[in-house]
């Protein structure tokens, strides 16, 4: 039974940094990807970044490229999102998710709030 729990959100000022974590449990398979999504107030959820758990390859949304870094600690089954130069428009609830190879995003965390003040 897969469970994902995000942490690390908070209130920061524009230009500051924040690191989010996602602790995963119940991972009984090998080939999968994990990613970060976010949902701003009144808006649809949007993709931020994804990483392959096996080889570490990554894909970023344009909004995240150059400022955000997705990484993982395989031994601890933990996903990270390092965010630099945060902007007010980054304010959102950030969710981690997991997709088995060739599958959809089937597993989601509860989300962690990131608020960036001007």
mmCIF file of N, CA, C and O in Angstrom, residues 6-11 18-21 83 112-115:
data_model
loop_
_atom_site.group_PDB
_atom_site.id
_atom_site.type_symbol
_atom_site.label_atom_id
_atom_site.label_comp_id
_atom_site.label_asym_id
_atom_site.label_seq_id
_atom_site.Cartn_x
_atom_site.Cartn_y
_atom_site.Cartn_z
ATOM 1 N N UNK A 6 4.197 14.585 2.125
ATOM 2 C CA UNK A 6 5.030 15.754 1.859
ATOM 3 C C UNK A 6 5.303 16.536 3.140
ATOM 4 O O UNK A 6 4.519 16.503 4.087
ATOM 5 N N UNK A 7 6.402 17.273 3.120
ATOM 6 C CA UNK A 7 6.746 18.160 4.216
ATOM 7 C C UNK A 7 7.695 19.230 3.703
ATOM 8 O O UNK A 7 8.226 19.125 2.603
ATOM 9 N N UNK A 8 7.913 20.258 4.499
ATOM 10 C CA UNK A 8 8.880 21.284 4.163
ATOM 11 C C UNK A 8 8.306 22.587 3.654
ATOM 12 O O UNK A 8 9.053 23.547 3.428
ATOM 13 N N UNK A 9 7.009 22.647 3.467
ATOM 14 C CA UNK A 9 6.401 23.886 3.020
ATOM 15 C C UNK A 9 6.446 24.946 4.097
ATOM 16 O O UNK A 9 6.737 24.672 5.258
ATOM 17 N N UNK A 10 6.169 26.172 3.696
ATOM 18 C CA UNK A 10 6.179 27.263 4.646
ATOM 19 C C UNK A 10 6.015 28.598 3.972
ATOM 20 O O UNK A 10 5.700 28.682 2.786
ATOM 21 N N UNK A 11 6.225 29.643 4.750
ATOM 22 C CA UNK A 11 6.114 31.015 4.270
ATOM 23 C C UNK A 11 7.499 31.609 4.098
ATOM 24 O O UNK A 11 8.297 31.623 5.044
ATOM 25 N N UNK A 18 13.521 27.147 -0.610
ATOM 26 C CA UNK A 18 12.790 26.198 0.209
ATOM 27 C C UNK A 18 13.029 24.802 -0.351
ATOM 28 O O UNK A 18 13.157 24.636 -1.571
ATOM 29 N N UNK A 19 13.082 23.823 0.526
ATOM 30 C CA UNK A 19 13.250 22.445 0.096
ATOM 31 C C UNK A 19 12.099 21.589 0.603
ATOM 32 O O UNK A 19 11.872 21.494 1.808
ATOM 33 N N UNK A 20 11.409 20.963 -0.315
ATOM 34 C CA UNK A 20 10.303 20.088 0.016
ATOM 35 C C UNK A 20 10.761 18.638 0.023
ATOM 36 O O UNK A 20 11.645 18.255 -0.737
ATOM 37 N N UNK A 21 10.135 17.845 0.864
ATOM 38 C CA UNK A 21 10.428 16.424 0.931
ATOM 39 C C UNK A 21 9.152 15.620 0.776
ATOM 40 O O UNK A 21 8.070 16.094 1.113
ATOM 41 N N UNK A 83 13.861 24.432 -4.236
ATOM 42 C CA UNK A 83 13.348 25.583 -4.947
ATOM 43 C C UNK A 83 14.178 26.818 -4.600
ATOM 44 O O UNK A 83 14.327 27.153 -3.428
ATOM 45 N N UNK A 112 1.664 20.020 0.633
ATOM 46 C CA UNK A 112 2.267 20.928 1.598
ATOM 47 C C UNK A 112 2.215 22.346 1.036
ATOM 48 O O UNK A 112 2.498 22.571 -0.142
ATOM 49 N N UNK A 113 1.828 23.283 1.865
ATOM 50 C CA UNK A 113 1.600 24.652 1.424
ATOM 51 C C UNK A 113 2.910 25.423 1.313
ATOM 52 O O UNK A 113 3.715 25.445 2.246
ATOM 53 N N UNK A 114 3.090 26.081 0.179
ATOM 54 C CA UNK A 114 4.205 26.999 -0.029
ATOM 55 C C UNK A 114 3.621 28.372 -0.312
ATOM 56 O O UNK A 114 2.839 28.531 -1.250
ATOM 57 N N UNK A 115 3.988 29.342 0.497
ATOM 58 C CA UNK A 115 3.513 30.701 0.313
ATOM 59 C C UNK A 115 4.709 31.634 0.171
ATOM 60 O O UNK A 115 5.585 31.656 1.036
#
